[in-house]
mmCIF file of C-alpha atoms and ligand atoms in Angstrom:
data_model
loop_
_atom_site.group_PDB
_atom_site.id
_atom_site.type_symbol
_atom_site.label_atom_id
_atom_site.label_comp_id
_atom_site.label_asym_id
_atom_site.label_seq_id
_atom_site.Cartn_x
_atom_site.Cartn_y
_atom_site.Cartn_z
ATOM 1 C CA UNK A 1 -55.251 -7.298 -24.770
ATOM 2 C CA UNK A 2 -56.684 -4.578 -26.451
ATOM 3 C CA UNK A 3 -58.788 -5.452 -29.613
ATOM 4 C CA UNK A 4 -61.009 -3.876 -32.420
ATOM 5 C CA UNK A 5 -63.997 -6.122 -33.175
ATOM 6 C CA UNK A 6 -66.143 -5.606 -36.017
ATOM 7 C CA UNK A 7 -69.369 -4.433 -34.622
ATOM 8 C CA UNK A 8 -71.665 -4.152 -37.700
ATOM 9 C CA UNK A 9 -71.429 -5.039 -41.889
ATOM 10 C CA UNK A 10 -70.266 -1.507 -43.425
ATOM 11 C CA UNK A 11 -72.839 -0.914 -46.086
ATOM 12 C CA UNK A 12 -70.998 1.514 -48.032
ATOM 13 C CA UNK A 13 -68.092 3.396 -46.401
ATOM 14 C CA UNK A 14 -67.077 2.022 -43.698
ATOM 15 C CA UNK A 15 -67.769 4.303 -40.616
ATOM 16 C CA UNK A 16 -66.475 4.066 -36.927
ATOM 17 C CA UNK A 17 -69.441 3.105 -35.334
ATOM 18 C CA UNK A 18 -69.305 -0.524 -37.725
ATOM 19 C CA UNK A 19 -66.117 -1.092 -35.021
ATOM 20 C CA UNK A 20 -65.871 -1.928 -31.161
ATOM 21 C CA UNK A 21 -62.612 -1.255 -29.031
ATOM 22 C CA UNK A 22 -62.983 -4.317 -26.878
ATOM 23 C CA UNK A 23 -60.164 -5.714 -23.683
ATOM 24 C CA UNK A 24 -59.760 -9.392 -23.301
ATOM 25 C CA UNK A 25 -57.562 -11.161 -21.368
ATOM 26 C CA UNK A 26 -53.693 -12.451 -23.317
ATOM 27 C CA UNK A 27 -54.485 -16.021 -24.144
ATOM 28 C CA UNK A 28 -51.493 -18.551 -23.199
ATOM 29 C CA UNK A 29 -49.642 -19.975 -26.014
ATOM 30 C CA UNK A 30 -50.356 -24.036 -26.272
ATOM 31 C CA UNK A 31 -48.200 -26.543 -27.897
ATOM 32 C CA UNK A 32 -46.035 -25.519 -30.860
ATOM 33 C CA UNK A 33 -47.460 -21.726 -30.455
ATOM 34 C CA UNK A 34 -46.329 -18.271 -29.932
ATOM 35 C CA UNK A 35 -47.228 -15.292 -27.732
ATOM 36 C CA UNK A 36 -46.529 -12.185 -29.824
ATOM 37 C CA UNK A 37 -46.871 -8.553 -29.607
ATOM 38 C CA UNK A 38 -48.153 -6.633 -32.107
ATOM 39 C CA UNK A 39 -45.757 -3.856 -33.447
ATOM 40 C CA UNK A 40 -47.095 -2.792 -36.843
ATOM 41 C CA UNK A 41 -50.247 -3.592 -38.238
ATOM 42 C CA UNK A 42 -51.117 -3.178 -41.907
ATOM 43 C CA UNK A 43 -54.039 -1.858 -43.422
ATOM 44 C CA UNK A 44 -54.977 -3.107 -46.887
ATOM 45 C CA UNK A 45 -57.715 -2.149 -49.528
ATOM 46 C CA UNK A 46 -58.525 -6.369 -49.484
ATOM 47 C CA UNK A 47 -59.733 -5.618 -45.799
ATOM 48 C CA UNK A 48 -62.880 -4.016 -47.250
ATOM 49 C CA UNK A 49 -63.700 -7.275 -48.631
ATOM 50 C CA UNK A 50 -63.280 -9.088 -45.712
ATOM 51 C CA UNK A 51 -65.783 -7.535 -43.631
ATOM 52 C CA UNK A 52 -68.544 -7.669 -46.258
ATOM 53 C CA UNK A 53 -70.638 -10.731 -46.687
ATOM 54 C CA UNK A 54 -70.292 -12.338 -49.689
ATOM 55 C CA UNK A 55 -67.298 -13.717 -51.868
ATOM 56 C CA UNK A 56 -63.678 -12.078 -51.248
ATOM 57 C CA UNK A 57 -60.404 -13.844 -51.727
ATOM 58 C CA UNK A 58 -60.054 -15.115 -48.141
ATOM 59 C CA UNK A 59 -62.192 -15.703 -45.394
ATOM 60 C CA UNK A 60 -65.091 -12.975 -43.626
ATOM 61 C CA UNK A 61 -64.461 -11.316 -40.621
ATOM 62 C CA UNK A 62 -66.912 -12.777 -38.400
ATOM 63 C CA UNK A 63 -69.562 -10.540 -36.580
ATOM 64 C CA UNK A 64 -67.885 -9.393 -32.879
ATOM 65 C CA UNK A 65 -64.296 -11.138 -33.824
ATOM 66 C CA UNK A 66 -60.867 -9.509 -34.140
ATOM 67 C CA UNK A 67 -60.805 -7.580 -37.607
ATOM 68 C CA UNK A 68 -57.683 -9.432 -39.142
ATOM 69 C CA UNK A 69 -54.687 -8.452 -41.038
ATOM 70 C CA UNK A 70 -50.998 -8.504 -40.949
ATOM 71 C CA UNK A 71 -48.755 -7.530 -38.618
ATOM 72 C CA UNK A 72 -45.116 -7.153 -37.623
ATOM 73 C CA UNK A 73 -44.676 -8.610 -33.968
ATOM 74 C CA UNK A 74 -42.299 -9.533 -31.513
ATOM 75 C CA UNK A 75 -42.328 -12.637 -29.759
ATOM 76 C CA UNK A 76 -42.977 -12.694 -25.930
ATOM 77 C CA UNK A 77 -43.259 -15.981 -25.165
ATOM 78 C CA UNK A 78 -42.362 -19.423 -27.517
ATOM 79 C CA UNK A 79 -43.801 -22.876 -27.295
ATOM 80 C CA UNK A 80 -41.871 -23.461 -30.558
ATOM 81 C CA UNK A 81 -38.634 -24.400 -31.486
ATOM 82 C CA UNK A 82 -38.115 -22.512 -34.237
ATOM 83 C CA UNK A 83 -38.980 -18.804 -32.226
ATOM 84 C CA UNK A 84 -37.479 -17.355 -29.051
ATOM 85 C CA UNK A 85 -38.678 -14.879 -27.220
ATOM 86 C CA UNK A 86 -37.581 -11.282 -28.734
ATOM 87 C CA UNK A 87 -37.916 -12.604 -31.791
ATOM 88 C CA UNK A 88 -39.457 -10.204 -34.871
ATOM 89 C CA UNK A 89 -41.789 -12.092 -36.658
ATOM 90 C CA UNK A 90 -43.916 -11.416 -39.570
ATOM 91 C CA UNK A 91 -47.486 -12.703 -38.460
ATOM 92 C CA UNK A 92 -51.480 -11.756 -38.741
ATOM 93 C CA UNK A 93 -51.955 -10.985 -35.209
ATOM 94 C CA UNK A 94 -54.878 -8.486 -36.747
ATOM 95 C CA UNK A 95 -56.215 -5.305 -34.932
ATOM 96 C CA UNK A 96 -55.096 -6.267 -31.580
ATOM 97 C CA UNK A 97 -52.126 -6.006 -29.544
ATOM 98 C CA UNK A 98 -51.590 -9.352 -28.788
ATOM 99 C CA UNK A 99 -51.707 -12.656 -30.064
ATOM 100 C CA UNK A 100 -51.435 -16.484 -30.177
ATOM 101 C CA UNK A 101 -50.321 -17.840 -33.400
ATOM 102 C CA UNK A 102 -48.841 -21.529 -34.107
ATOM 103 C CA UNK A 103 -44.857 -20.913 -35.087
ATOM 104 C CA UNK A 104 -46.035 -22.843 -38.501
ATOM 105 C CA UNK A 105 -47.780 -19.513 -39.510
ATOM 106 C CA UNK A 106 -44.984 -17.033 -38.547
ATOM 107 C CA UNK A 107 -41.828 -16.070 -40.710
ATOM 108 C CA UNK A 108 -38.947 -14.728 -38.739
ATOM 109 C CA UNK A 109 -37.840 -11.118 -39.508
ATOM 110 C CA UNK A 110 -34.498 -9.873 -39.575
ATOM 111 C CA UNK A 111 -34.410 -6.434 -38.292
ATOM 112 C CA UNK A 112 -30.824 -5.640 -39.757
ATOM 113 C CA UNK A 113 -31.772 -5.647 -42.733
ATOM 114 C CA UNK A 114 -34.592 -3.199 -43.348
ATOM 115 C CA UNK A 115 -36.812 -1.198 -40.967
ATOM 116 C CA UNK A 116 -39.100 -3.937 -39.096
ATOM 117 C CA UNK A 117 -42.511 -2.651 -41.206
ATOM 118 C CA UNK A 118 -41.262 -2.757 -44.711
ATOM 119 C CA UNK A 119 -41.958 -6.300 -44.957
ATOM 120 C CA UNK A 120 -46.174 -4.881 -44.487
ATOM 121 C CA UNK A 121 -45.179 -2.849 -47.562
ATOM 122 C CA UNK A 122 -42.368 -2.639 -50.223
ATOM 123 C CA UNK A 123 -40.883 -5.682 -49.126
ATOM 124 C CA UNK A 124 -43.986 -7.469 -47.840
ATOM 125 C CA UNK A 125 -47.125 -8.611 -49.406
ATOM 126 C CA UNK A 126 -47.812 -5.394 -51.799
ATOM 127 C CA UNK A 127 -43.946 -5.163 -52.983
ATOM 128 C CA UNK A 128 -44.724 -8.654 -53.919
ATOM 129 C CA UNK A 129 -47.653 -7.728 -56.103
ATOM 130 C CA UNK A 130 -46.041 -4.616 -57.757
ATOM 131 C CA UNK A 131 -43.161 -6.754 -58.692
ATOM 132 C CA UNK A 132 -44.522 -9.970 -60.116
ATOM 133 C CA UNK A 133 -47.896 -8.552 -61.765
ATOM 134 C CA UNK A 134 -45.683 -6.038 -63.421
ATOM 135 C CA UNK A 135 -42.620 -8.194 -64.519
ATOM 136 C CA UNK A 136 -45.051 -11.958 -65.215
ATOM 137 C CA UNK A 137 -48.295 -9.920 -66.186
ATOM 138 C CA UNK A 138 -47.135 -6.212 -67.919
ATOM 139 C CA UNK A 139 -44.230 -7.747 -69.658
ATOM 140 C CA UNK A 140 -42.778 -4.141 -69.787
ATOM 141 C CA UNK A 141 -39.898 -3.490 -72.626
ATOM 142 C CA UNK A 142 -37.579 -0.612 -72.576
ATOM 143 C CA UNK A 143 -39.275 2.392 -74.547
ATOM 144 C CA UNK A 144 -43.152 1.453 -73.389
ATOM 145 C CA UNK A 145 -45.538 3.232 -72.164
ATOM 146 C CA UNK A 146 -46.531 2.074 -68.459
ATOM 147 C CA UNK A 147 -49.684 3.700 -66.995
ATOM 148 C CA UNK A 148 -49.909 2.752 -63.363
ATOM 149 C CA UNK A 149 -53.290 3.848 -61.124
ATOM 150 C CA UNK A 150 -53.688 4.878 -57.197
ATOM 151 C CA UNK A 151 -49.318 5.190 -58.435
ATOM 152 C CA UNK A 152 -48.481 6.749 -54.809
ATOM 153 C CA UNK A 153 -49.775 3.809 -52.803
ATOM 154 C CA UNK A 154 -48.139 0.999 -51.715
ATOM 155 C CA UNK A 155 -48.570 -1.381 -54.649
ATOM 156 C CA UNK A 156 -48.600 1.575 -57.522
ATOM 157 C CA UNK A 157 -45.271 3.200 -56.117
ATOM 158 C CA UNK A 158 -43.258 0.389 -56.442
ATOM 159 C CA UNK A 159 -44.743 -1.322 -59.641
ATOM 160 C CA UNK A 160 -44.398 2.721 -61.221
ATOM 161 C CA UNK A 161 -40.685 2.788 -59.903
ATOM 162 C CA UNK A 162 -39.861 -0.779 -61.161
ATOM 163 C CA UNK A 163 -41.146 0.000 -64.656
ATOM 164 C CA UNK A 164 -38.574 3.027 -64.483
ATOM 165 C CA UNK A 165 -35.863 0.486 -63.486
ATOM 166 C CA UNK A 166 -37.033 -1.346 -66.971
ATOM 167 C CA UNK A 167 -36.649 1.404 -69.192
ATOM 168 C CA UNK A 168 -40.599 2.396 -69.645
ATOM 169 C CA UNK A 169 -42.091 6.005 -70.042
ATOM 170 C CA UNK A 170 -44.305 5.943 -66.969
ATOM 171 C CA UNK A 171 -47.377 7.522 -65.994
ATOM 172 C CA UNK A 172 -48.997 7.648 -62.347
ATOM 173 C CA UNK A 173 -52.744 8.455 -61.495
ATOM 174 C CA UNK A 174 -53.313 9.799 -58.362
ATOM 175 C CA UNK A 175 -55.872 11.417 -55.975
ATOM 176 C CA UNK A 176 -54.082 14.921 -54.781
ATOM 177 C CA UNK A 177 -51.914 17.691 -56.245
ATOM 178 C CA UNK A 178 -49.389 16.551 -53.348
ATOM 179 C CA UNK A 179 -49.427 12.992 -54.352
ATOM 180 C CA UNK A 180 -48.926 13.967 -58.187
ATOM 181 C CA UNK A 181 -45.814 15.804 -57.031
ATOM 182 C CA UNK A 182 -44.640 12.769 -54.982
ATOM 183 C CA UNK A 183 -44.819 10.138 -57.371
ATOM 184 C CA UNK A 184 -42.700 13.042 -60.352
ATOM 185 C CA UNK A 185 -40.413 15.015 -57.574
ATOM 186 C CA UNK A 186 -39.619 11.983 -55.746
ATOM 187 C CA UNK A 187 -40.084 8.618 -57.472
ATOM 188 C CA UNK A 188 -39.407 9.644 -61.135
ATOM 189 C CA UNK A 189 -42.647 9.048 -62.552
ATOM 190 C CA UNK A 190 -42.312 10.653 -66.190
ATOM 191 C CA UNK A 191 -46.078 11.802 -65.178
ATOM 192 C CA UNK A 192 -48.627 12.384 -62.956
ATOM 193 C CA UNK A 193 -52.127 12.786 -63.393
ATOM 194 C CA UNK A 194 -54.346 14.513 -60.378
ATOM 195 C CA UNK A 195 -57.716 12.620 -61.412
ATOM 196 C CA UNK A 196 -60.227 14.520 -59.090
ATOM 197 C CA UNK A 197 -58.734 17.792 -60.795
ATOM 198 C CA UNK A 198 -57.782 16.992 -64.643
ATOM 199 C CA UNK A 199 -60.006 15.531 -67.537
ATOM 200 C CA UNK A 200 -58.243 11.921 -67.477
ATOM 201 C CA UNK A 201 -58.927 11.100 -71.057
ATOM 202 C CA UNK A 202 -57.111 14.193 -72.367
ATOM 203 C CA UNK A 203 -54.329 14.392 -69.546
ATOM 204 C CA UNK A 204 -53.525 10.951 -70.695
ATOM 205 C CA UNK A 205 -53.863 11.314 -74.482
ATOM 206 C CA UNK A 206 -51.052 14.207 -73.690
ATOM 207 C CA UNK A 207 -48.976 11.965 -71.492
ATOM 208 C CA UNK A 208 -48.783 9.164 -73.754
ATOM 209 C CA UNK A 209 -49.093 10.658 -77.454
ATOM 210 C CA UNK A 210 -47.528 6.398 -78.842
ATOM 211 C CA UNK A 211 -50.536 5.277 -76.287
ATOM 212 C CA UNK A 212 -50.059 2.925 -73.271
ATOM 213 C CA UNK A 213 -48.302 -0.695 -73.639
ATOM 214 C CA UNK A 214 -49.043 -1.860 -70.342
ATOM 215 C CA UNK A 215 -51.781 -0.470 -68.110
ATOM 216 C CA UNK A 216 -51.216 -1.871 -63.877
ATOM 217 C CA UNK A 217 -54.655 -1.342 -62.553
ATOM 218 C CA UNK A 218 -55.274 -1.167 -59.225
ATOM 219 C CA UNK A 219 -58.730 0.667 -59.801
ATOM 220 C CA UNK A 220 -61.062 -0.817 -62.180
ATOM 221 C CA UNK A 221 -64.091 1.787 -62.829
ATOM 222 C CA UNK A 222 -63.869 5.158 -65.082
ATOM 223 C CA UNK A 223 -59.837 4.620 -64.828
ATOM 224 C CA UNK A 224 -60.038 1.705 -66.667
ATOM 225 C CA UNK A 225 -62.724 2.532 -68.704
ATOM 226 C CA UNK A 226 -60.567 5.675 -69.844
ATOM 227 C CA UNK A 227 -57.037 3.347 -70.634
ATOM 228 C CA UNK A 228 -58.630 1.217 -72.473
ATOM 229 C CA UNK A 229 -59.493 3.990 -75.146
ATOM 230 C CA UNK A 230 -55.588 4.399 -75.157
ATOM 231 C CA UNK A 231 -54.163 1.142 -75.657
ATOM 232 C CA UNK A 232 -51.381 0.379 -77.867
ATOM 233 C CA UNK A 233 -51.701 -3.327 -79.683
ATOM 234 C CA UNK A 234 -50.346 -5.775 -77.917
ATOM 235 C CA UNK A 235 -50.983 -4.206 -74.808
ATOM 236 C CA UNK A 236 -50.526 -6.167 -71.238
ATOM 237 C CA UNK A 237 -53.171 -4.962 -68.267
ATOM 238 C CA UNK A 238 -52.423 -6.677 -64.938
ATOM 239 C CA UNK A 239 -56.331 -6.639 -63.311
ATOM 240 C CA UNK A 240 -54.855 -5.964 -59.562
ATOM 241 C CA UNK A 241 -57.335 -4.119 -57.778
ATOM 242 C CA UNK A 242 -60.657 -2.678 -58.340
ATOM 243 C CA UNK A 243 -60.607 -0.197 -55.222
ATOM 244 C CA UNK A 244 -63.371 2.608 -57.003
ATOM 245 C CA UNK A 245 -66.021 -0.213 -55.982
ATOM 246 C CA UNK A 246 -65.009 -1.443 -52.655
ATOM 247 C CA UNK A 247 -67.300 0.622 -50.735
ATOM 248 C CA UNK A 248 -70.221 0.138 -53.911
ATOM 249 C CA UNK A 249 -74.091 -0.742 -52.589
ATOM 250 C CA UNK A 250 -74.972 -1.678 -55.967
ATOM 251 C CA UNK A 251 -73.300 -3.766 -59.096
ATOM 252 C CA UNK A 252 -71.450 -0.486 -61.120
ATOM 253 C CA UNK A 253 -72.103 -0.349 -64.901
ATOM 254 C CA UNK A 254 -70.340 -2.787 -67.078
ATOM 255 C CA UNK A 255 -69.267 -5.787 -66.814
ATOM 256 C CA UNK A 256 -68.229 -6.830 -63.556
ATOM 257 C CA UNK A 257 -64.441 -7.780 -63.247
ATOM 258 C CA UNK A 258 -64.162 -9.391 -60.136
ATOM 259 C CA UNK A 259 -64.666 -12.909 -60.999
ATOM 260 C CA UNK A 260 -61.567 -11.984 -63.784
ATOM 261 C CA UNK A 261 -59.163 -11.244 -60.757
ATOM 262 C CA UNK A 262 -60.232 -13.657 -58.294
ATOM 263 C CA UNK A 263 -59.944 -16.682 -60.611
ATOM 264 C CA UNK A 264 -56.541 -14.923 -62.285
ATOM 265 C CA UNK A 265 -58.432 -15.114 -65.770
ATOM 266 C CA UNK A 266 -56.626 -14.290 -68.542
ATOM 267 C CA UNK A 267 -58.768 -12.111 -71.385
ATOM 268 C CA UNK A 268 -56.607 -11.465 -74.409
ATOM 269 C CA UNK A 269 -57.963 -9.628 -77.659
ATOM 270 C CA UNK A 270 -57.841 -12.101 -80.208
ATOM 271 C CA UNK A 271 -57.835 -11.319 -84.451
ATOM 272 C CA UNK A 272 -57.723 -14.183 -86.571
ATOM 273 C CA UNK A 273 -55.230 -12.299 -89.301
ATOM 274 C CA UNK A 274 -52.488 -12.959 -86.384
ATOM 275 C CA UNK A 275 -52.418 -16.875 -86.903
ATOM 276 C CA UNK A 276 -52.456 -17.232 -90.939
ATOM 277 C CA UNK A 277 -48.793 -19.188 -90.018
ATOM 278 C CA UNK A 278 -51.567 -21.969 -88.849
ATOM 279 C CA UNK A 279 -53.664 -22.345 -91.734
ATOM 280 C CA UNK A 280 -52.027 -25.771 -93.060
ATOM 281 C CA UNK A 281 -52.096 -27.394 -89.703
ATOM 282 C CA UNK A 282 -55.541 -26.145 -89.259
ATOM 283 C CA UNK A 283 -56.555 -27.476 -92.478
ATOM 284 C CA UNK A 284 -55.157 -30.791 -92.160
ATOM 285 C CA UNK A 285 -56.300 -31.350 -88.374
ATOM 286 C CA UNK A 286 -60.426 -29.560 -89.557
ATOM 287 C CA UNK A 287 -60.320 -31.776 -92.695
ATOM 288 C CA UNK A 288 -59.405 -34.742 -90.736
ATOM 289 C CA UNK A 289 -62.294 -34.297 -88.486
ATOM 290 C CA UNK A 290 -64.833 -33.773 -90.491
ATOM 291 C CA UNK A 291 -63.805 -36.710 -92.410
ATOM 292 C CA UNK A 292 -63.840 -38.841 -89.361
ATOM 293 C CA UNK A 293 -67.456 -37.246 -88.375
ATOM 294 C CA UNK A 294 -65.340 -35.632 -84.989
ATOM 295 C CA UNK A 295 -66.427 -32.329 -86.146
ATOM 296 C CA UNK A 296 -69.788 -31.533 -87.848
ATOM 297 C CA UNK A 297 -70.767 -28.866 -89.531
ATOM 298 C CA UNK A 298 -73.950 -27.271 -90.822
ATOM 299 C CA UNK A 299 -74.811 -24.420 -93.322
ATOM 300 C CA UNK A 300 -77.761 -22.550 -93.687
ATOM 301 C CA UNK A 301 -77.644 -21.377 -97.715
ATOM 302 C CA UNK A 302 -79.725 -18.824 -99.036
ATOM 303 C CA UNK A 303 -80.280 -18.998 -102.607
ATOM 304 C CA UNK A 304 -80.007 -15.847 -104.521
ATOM 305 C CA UNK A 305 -78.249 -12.417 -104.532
ATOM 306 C CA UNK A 306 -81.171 -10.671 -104.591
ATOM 307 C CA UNK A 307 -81.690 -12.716 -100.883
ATOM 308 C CA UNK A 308 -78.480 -11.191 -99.216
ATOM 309 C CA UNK A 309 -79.895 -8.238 -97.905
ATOM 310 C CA UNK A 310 -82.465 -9.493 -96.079
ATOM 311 C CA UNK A 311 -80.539 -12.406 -95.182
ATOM 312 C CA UNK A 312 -77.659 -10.360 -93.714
ATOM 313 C CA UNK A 313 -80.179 -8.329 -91.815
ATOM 314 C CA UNK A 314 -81.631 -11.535 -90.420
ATOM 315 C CA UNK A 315 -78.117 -12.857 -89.582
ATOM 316 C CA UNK A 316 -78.116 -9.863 -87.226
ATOM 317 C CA UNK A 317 -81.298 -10.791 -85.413
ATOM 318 C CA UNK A 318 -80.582 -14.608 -85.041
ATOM 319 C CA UNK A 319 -82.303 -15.245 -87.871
ATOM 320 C CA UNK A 320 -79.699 -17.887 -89.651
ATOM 321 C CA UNK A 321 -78.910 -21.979 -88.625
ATOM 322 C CA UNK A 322 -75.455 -22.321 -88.997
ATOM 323 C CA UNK A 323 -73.385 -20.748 -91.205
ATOM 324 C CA UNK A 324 -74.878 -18.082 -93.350
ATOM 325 C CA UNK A 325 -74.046 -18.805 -97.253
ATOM 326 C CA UNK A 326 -75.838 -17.105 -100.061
ATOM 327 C CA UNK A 327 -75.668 -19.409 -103.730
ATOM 328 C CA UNK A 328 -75.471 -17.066 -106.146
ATOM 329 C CA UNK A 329 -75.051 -19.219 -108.717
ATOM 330 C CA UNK A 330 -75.155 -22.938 -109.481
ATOM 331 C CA UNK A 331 -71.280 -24.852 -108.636
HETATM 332 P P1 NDP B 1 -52.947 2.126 -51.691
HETATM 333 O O1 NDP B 1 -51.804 2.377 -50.796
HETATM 334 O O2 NDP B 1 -52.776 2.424 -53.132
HETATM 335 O O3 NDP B 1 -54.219 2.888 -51.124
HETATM 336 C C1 NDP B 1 -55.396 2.927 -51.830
HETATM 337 C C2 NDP B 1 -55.441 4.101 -52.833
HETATM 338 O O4 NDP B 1 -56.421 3.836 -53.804
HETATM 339 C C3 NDP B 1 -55.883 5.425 -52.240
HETATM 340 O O5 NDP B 1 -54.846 6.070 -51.596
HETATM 341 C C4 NDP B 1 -56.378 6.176 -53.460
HETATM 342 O O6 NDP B 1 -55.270 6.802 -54.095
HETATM 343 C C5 NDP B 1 -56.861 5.053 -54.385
HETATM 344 N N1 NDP B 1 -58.325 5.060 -54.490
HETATM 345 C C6 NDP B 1 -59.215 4.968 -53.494
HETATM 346 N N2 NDP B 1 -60.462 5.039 -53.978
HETATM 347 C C7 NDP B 1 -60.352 5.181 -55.306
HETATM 348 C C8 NDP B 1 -61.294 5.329 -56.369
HETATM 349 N N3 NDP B 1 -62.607 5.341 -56.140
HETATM 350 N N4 NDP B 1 -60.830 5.454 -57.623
HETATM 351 C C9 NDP B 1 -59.509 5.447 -57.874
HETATM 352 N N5 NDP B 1 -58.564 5.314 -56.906
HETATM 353 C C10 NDP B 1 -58.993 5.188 -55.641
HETATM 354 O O7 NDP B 1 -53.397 0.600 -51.578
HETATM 355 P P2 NDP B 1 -52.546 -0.658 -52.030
HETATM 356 O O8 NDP B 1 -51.365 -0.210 -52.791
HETATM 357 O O9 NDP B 1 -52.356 -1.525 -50.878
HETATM 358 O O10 NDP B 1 -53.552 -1.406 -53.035
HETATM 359 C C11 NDP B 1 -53.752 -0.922 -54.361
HETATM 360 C C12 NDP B 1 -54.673 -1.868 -55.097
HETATM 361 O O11 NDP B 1 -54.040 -3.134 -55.216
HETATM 362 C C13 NDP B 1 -55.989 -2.123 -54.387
HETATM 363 O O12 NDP B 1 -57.028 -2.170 -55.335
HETATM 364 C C14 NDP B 1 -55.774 -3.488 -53.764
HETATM 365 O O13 NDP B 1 -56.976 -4.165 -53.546
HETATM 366 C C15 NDP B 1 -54.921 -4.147 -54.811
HETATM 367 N N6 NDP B 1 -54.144 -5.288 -54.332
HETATM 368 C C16 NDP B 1 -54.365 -6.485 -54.961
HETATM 369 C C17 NDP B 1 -53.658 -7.597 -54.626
HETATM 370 C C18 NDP B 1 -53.916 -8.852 -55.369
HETATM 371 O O14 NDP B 1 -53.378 -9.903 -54.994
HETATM 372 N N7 NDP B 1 -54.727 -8.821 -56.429
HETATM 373 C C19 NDP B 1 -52.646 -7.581 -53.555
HETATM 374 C C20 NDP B 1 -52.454 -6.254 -53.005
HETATM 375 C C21 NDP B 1 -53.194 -5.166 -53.377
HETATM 376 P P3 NDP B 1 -55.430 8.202 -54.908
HETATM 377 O O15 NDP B 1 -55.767 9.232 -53.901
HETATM 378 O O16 NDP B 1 -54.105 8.386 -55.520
HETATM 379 O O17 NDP B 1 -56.492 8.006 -55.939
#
């Protein structure tokens, strides 16, 4: 069984040398398990995580152990009841080409129906993400604008494409001339943006002249930073990916997103002149509780016009207890 181990913690980009091509023997499937071979194995941005110490959305690769991910195999030998052998399965055999797995953790594939490693891709685990953080999270209406970053990978492509299906003006960022004509020529992006050769904030400002409705970001970074100058109101931003700091040594300037995606946060700009249809039942609920002492409430009043100024200024500085009032003149 032939096996990549990881060898040492990338710091950085990962190079070679953090990986070991290692031989161990084929392990024996046990009760209720599976002997597969690996066919396809997928390689995904989240990997990055996983061999970093330190928080990621599933488990570290340990030191010396089998770098994981998953795999399309076929089944050589079944101590389930569910799997014979020849089988296709959909499994996490990781960078080896064998495994043992317990049938639980397998899905049978069905190799009539699409070419045994789309379900890595468009039909697998990224298809999955294009579709549902587009269509739950973007909201997209026929007539929007739909900006969609690293738009010639395997998540982008298909979330671009699907916005097409929906009726949306789309744009695609991309690394590479070639990939710019890819994601136009080939998958009907409206527009592509090379963003190692064009000035993003104007290329976009061009592409999208109404601004962007919903922004799919599988970036984070200066991408993001840039969109955001460009939203429409009302505009949906499904937090996907922040690949530009994958390989970062040090915390990148801003506020750090991660915690957003990995808890599935929701932030959502908020102004007050949206809810006016609320004011009575605010009123009666606030009135209520302040009545009953539920909700207190204190004022910090500032007698005198003339006092505004500096009181405003000091309202700025943390100056005021409360809410700032200034009595101008006696109720
Ligand atoms: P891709 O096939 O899109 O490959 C990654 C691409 O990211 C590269 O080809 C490159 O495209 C782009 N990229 C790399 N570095 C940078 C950078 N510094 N700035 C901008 N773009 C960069 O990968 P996937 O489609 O599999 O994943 C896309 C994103 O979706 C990733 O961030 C991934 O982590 C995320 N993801 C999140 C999931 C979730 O559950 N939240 C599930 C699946 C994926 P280019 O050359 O065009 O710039």
């Amino acid at each position: 069984n032939k096996q990549i181990l990881l060898k040492s913690r990338p710091v950085g980009e990962p190079k070679e040398s953090d990986f070991t091509l290692a031989e161990a023997p084929i392990s024996q499937p046990g009760e209720g398990e599976v002997l597969s071979r690996t066919i396809y194995l997928s390689l995904d941005p989240y990997m990055r995580g996983l061999i970093s110490e330190g928080e990621s959305y599933a488990a570290n690769v340990e030191l010396n152990s089998v770098v994981v991910g998953g795999t399309v195999s076929q089944v050589i030998q079944s101590n389930h009841p569910q799997f014979q052998a020849g089988d296709f399965v959909l499994s996490r055999n990781g960078w080896q080409t064998y495994a043992v797995a317990k049938g639980a953790t397998l899905q049978k594939l069905d190799p009539s129906q699409a070419p045994l490693s789309y379900s890595l891709g468009v039909l697998g685990m990224p298809g999955l993400t294009a579709y549902t953080a587009l269509l739950d999270i973007g909201q997209p209406k026929p007539g929007e604008t739909v900006v969609v970053s690293a738009a010639s990978g395997a998540v982008g492509a298909v979330a671009g494409q699907i916005a097409k299906i929906k009726g949306c003006r789309v744009i695609g960022i991309v690394g590479s001339d070639d990939k710019r004509d890819y994601i136009v020529k080939e998958l009907g992006f409206d527009v592509g943006i090379n963003r190692k050769t064009e000035e993003l904030n104007a290329a976009l400002k061009a592409a999208a002249p109404d601004g962007i409705d919903v922004y799919f970001d599988n970036t984070a970074g200066v991408i993001l930073e840039t969109v955001l100058q460009q939203i429409n109101l009302g505009a949906r931003i499904p937090l996907v990916g922040l690949i530009s700091e994958y390989n970062a040594t040090s915390a990148p300037p801003g506020p750090n997103l991660r915690p957003l995606l990995i808890k599935r946060a929701l932030i959502k700009g908020f102004l007050v002149s949206d809810y006016q249809h609320r004011a009575n039942e605010f009123v009666s609920d606030v009135a209520g509780w302040l009545k009953s002492g539920q909700l207190k409430y204190q004022e910090d009043v500032v007698v005198g016009l003339e006092n505004a100024p500096r009181a405003f200024i000091g309202l700025l500085r943390g100056e005021n207890f409360g809410k700032l009032v200034v009595k101008v003149s006696e109720d």
